[in-house]
Amino acid sequence: MTFRSVIIGTGSYLPEKRMTNHDFSQDLETSHEWIVERTGICARHIAAIGEYTSDMGVIASKRALEAAGLLPQDIDMIVLATSTPDHTFPATATRIQAKLGISDGFAFDQAAVCSGFVFALATADAYLKQGMAKTALVIGSETMSRLLDWKDRSTAVLFGDGAGAVVLQVQEQTDRGIIGSLLRTDGKGYNDLHTDGGPSTTQTTGIIKMHGREVFRNAVNCLGEAVEEILKIHNISQNDIDWLVPHQANKRIIDATAKKLGLPDAKVIHTGDDQANTSAASIPLALDKAVRDGRIKKNDLILCEAFGGGFAWGSNLIRM
Ligand code: UT7
């Protein structure tokens, strides 16, 4: 019997407060033109005071459940991809579980920073196929604004807050679902994109530090390999891809990956212009947007990819 983990609903949430590039010009030596030209970003959403990663994850999850036609009680596994948990412990996923009124099954966090959602989808897929659960919520939720040094123009303009979620259900004898995932890490890049604190080192969260050029170079190379390799493993031609749903760190990185795949821009989902880099939330936010506006349809073949801190990167090939 073949089992597949099928996405049966998507949902997302963006905080109400929207901050444009122009809002930086008072306090930072930067410009709308520089930010757009180098990144493609025009605006980002910022969580309100008292609005947490769990709150955004709950709203995205409720919307995904509604789209799937399911109730919270139908969920027996929650995997939350985040690097901005409400607290150092317990797992924020358990807080989301409680806020959704679920007390069965299990919930845990997964930290792979910007690649978090790719890793979480692969993890949930493996658990479902093993029979450890039947219906999962896979969530990416981030309050990246809380890790920023607002005086550092090289990072402050790049990130935003938000959440996205999918309901993943194990089904038999179907061509739909996750066809495969490819996960990679290389800890040699640890210091190129990191926070300068943590519970075990400074007993603080720290703030984001990045060697942008190094990260950019590695992202383009690794993502090019990650998308080519997953297609090769599953014997799928790049011409068969309906949509590229990439992590939204920088439009120039996305363009390089699309070029490698020979995909026209019309087949690429872009949300970075209005959302900036929401780390683990960016792929499910982009996916939900394109599902809701009717671009991504049932049975479409989509390729998700992400690169970020660790370095950690990877891809998922999914028949919707
Ligand atoms: O999701 C996790 C993965 N993250 C990424 O993938 C991010 C990867 N890196 C990048 O996207 C790009 O490297 C950045 C957007 C961060 C930077 O773009 P860049 O084209 O690599 O610029 P750069 O770092 O080489 O900086 C060029 C210049 C520098 O000035 P000098 O040294 O040439 O005088 C920077 O100080 O641009 C300056 N600069 C800025 N200028 C205006 C850096 N940030 C800004 C800014 N506004 N916000």
XYZ file of C-alpha atoms and ligand atoms in Angstrom:
368
model
C 0.000 0.000 0.000
C 1.371 3.466 -0.902
C 0.824 6.231 1.601
C 1.188 9.912 0.849
C 0.950 12.977 3.099
C -1.476 15.281 1.307
C -1.957 19.021 1.912
C -5.715 19.358 2.379
C -5.873 22.955 3.637
C -3.722 26.069 3.932
C -3.989 29.209 6.055
C -1.931 32.246 6.986
C -1.841 35.407 9.051
C -0.025 38.735 8.822
C 0.016 41.264 11.660
C -2.004 44.419 11.036
C 0.913 46.841 11.343
C 2.617 47.299 7.958
C 5.953 49.092 7.833
C 7.223 50.393 4.489
C 10.829 51.050 3.462
C 10.137 54.770 3.782
C 9.446 54.286 7.503
C 13.177 53.530 8.009
C 14.505 56.680 6.385
C 14.146 58.811 9.561
C 16.378 56.611 11.740
C 18.602 54.668 9.321
C 20.975 55.639 6.539
C 19.070 53.713 3.886
C 16.570 54.290 1.089
C 13.543 52.652 -0.490
C 15.516 52.444 -3.749
C 18.474 50.590 -2.170
C 16.232 48.080 -0.379
C 14.093 47.348 -3.463
C 17.062 47.057 -5.822
C 19.080 44.738 -3.548
C 16.233 42.646 -2.097
C 12.875 43.273 -3.819
C 11.367 44.216 -0.430
C 8.960 47.192 -0.190
C 7.218 46.490 3.142
C 6.943 44.103 6.077
C 4.372 43.354 8.794
C 5.258 43.747 12.474
C 3.565 41.925 15.357
C 1.785 44.142 17.899
C 2.948 44.435 21.496
C 1.582 41.343 23.248
C 1.120 39.462 19.956
C 3.224 36.317 20.054
C 4.440 33.583 17.709
C 1.798 31.245 19.208
C -1.030 33.764 18.589
C -0.143 34.122 14.918
C 0.314 30.344 14.576
C -3.151 29.760 16.052
C -4.863 32.110 13.568
C -3.028 30.582 10.576
C -3.928 27.091 11.873
C -7.623 27.929 12.299
C -7.720 29.217 8.724
C -5.988 26.073 7.431
C -8.407 23.855 9.387
C -11.375 25.763 7.981
C -10.019 25.345 4.442
C -9.592 21.607 5.096
C -13.105 21.319 6.542
C -11.719 19.878 9.784
C -11.971 20.676 13.486
C -9.024 21.107 15.883
C -9.978 17.752 17.430
C -9.116 16.050 14.120
C -5.437 16.969 14.585
C -3.120 14.464 16.283
C 0.269 16.079 15.535
C 1.526 19.658 15.432
C 4.962 20.556 14.110
C 5.846 24.223 14.542
C 8.805 25.604 12.614
C 10.097 28.638 14.469
C 13.253 30.333 15.710
C 11.259 32.839 17.731
C 9.391 30.731 20.321
C 7.210 32.440 22.948
C 9.570 31.118 25.618
C 12.850 29.180 25.558
C 10.764 26.216 26.733
C 8.299 24.509 26.620
C 7.786 24.092 22.896
C 5.521 26.849 21.541
C 3.747 24.093 19.580
C 2.228 22.869 22.853
C 0.894 26.376 23.544
C -0.704 26.408 20.083
C -2.111 22.942 20.813
C -3.696 24.241 24.045
C -5.000 27.449 22.430
C -6.668 25.311 19.746
C -8.268 23.201 22.490
C -6.450 19.999 21.467
C -5.292 17.623 24.188
C -4.696 14.442 22.177
C -1.621 13.535 20.153
C 1.636 15.472 20.365
C 3.196 18.801 19.412
C 6.788 19.950 19.096
C 8.948 22.749 17.671
C 11.531 22.415 14.976
C 14.340 24.944 14.544
C 15.954 25.213 11.131
C 15.511 29.001 10.899
C 14.554 30.103 7.364
C 14.469 26.478 6.199
C 12.246 25.529 9.133
C 9.111 24.892 7.107
C 10.897 22.668 4.572
C 12.329 20.632 7.476
C 8.980 20.555 9.335
C 7.099 19.318 6.263
C 9.676 16.560 5.761
C 9.465 15.603 9.455
C 5.665 15.535 9.539
C 5.635 13.517 6.308
C 7.952 10.892 7.830
C 5.897 10.630 11.047
C 2.642 10.312 9.105
C 4.035 7.630 6.809
C 5.265 5.703 9.878
C 1.735 5.710 11.255
C 2.589 7.830 14.299
C -0.242 10.237 13.456
C -2.962 10.668 10.848
C -3.578 14.395 10.456
C -0.984 17.066 11.185
C -0.795 20.803 11.399
C 2.539 21.999 10.038
C 3.073 25.626 10.953
C 5.724 28.274 10.330
C 5.323 31.234 12.675
C 7.893 33.925 13.427
C 8.260 37.219 15.282
C 11.591 38.081 13.638
C 11.122 41.764 14.543
C 11.969 40.821 18.152
C 15.452 39.635 17.097
C 16.399 42.776 15.190
C 18.818 45.555 15.987
C 16.754 48.425 14.574
C 19.928 50.503 14.238
C 21.643 47.946 11.953
C 20.633 48.780 8.372
C 22.190 45.566 7.036
C 19.584 43.401 8.838
C 16.730 45.627 10.118
C 15.256 46.179 6.655
C 15.222 42.476 5.719
C 12.813 40.754 8.101
C 9.108 40.691 8.987
C 6.583 38.780 11.114
C 3.797 36.374 10.153
C 2.553 32.795 10.149
C 1.409 30.148 7.708
C 0.059 26.640 8.199
C -0.976 23.558 6.281
C -3.105 20.581 7.254
C -1.299 17.428 6.181
C -3.254 14.170 6.095
C -2.028 10.685 5.331
C -3.946 9.096 2.443
C -3.686 5.773 0.617
C -3.357 5.168 -3.111
C -3.080 8.725 -4.311
C -0.719 10.587 -6.628
C -1.206 13.747 -4.584
C 0.933 14.701 -1.596
C 4.594 15.080 -0.699
C 6.613 13.225 -3.311
C 9.906 13.798 -1.520
C 12.060 16.164 0.500
C 15.763 16.947 0.459
C 17.411 18.301 3.627
C 20.981 19.567 4.045
C 23.005 21.414 6.682
C 26.597 22.608 6.940
C 27.586 24.010 10.328
C 30.631 25.718 8.847
C 28.258 28.598 8.088
C 27.099 28.849 11.746
C 28.609 32.316 12.313
C 27.580 33.794 8.975
C 23.949 34.083 10.078
C 23.223 33.798 13.781
C 21.954 35.554 16.891
C 24.688 36.776 19.210
C 22.968 35.264 22.238
C 21.091 32.265 23.565
C 20.084 30.627 26.858
C 23.255 28.538 27.089
C 25.706 31.291 26.140
C 24.536 34.758 27.171
C 21.212 33.917 28.831
C 19.588 36.379 26.424
C 17.987 35.853 22.999
C 20.608 37.963 21.216
C 20.036 39.826 17.948
C 20.563 38.843 14.313
C 24.078 39.147 12.892
C 24.724 38.326 9.251
C 27.524 38.325 6.704
C 25.079 39.107 3.903
C 27.399 38.546 0.951
C 28.565 35.132 2.251
C 24.976 34.034 2.901
C 23.880 35.243 -0.526
C 26.671 33.349 -2.320
C 26.005 30.111 -0.440
C 22.234 30.446 -0.860
C 22.447 30.705 -4.648
C 24.838 27.735 -4.927
C 23.100 25.436 -2.442
C 19.578 26.159 -3.682
C 20.603 25.532 -7.277
C 21.834 22.086 -6.220
C 18.866 21.399 -3.918
C 16.275 21.917 -6.637
C 18.200 20.037 -9.328
C 18.938 17.101 -7.025
C 15.371 16.564 -5.814
C 14.079 16.525 -9.400
C 16.779 14.019 -10.374
C 16.025 11.730 -7.400
C 12.340 11.594 -8.314
C 12.934 11.492 -12.063
C 10.872 14.604 -12.687
C 11.614 17.138 -15.427
C 11.853 20.822 -14.586
C 9.257 21.365 -17.340
C 6.725 19.501 -15.189
C 6.886 22.030 -12.340
C 3.805 24.209 -12.174
C 4.969 26.516 -9.373
C 8.121 27.408 -7.480
C 7.177 28.384 -3.908
C 10.458 29.683 -2.500
C 11.595 31.101 0.817
C 11.408 34.875 0.439
C 14.784 36.183 1.634
C 15.822 38.087 -1.465
C 14.239 38.360 -4.915
C 17.685 38.081 -6.536
C 18.221 34.668 -4.875
C 14.770 33.493 -6.015
C 15.441 34.729 -9.574
C 18.727 32.786 -9.666
C 16.970 29.551 -8.617
C 14.144 30.064 -11.121
C 16.720 30.679 -13.860
C 18.525 27.463 -12.950
C 15.203 25.634 -13.375
C 14.363 27.464 -16.602
C 11.126 28.665 -14.982
C 9.532 31.924 -16.145
C 8.754 34.470 -13.420
C 5.023 33.855 -13.994
C 5.513 30.406 -12.376
C 7.192 31.775 -9.249
C 5.251 32.860 -6.157
C 6.642 36.142 -4.803
C 5.501 37.652 -1.494
C 8.758 39.233 -0.312
C 7.792 42.640 -1.714
C 5.043 43.040 0.901
C 6.219 40.645 3.640
C 10.052 40.691 3.600
C 11.783 37.634 5.096
C 9.483 35.951 7.624
C 11.913 33.045 8.080
C 10.040 29.722 8.574
C 6.703 31.411 7.835
C 7.542 32.605 4.334
C 6.813 29.395 2.382
C 3.411 28.626 3.976
C 2.475 32.321 3.652
C 3.342 32.242 -0.062
C 1.612 28.897 -0.566
C -1.602 30.071 1.094
C -1.638 33.306 -0.900
C -1.336 31.459 -4.222
C -3.899 28.803 -3.240
C -6.420 31.449 -2.169
C -5.956 33.662 -5.231
C -6.510 30.610 -7.445
C -3.051 30.277 -8.982
C -2.129 26.992 -7.263
C -4.773 24.355 -7.919
C -5.396 20.750 -6.914
C -2.946 18.364 -8.651
C -0.436 21.134 -9.492
C 3.206 20.135 -8.997
C 4.966 22.578 -6.692
C 8.579 22.863 -5.616
C 9.402 24.566 -2.294
C 12.965 25.571 -1.408
C 14.694 27.442 1.392
C 18.146 28.403 2.642
C 19.137 30.024 5.928
C 21.016 29.988 9.212
C 23.019 26.879 10.035
C 23.561 26.823 7.146
C 20.428 24.724 6.609
C 18.686 24.304 3.277
C 16.405 21.976 1.390
C 13.432 21.423 -0.882
C 10.052 19.653 -0.982
C 8.358 18.350 -4.105
C 4.574 18.270 -3.669
C 1.591 17.313 -5.801
C -1.206 19.564 -4.455
O 16.723 33.933 4.980
C 18.010 33.749 5.429
C 18.928 33.925 4.351
N 19.287 35.287 4.195
C 19.634 35.689 3.037
O 19.543 34.927 2.129
C 20.203 37.057 2.854
C 21.350 36.964 1.910
N 22.012 38.209 1.651
C 21.409 39.219 0.990
O 20.247 39.176 0.658
C 22.246 40.411 0.596
O 23.608 40.108 0.827
C 21.866 41.687 1.380
C 20.516 42.197 0.890
C 21.834 41.430 2.854
C 22.897 42.779 1.083
O 22.981 43.022 -0.299
P 24.394 43.054 -1.021
O 24.140 43.407 -2.430
O 25.066 41.748 -0.736
O 25.094 44.270 -0.299
P 26.424 44.244 0.565
O 26.228 43.552 1.845
O 27.533 43.812 -0.320
O 26.556 45.786 0.858
C 26.783 46.745 -0.199
C 26.787 48.122 0.425
C 27.664 48.203 1.655
O 28.320 49.471 1.639
P 29.859 49.586 1.178
O 30.619 48.702 2.132
O 29.896 49.049 -0.235
O 30.138 51.034 1.301
C 26.679 48.194 2.811
O 27.158 48.879 3.949
O 25.460 48.471 0.849
C 25.501 48.914 2.205
N 24.239 48.611 2.844
C 23.168 49.415 2.772
N 22.975 50.590 2.164
C 21.751 51.160 2.268
C 23.911 47.496 3.566
N 22.627 47.583 3.973
C 22.149 48.760 3.497
C 20.894 49.406 3.570
N 20.738 50.597 2.945
N 19.840 48.872 4.217
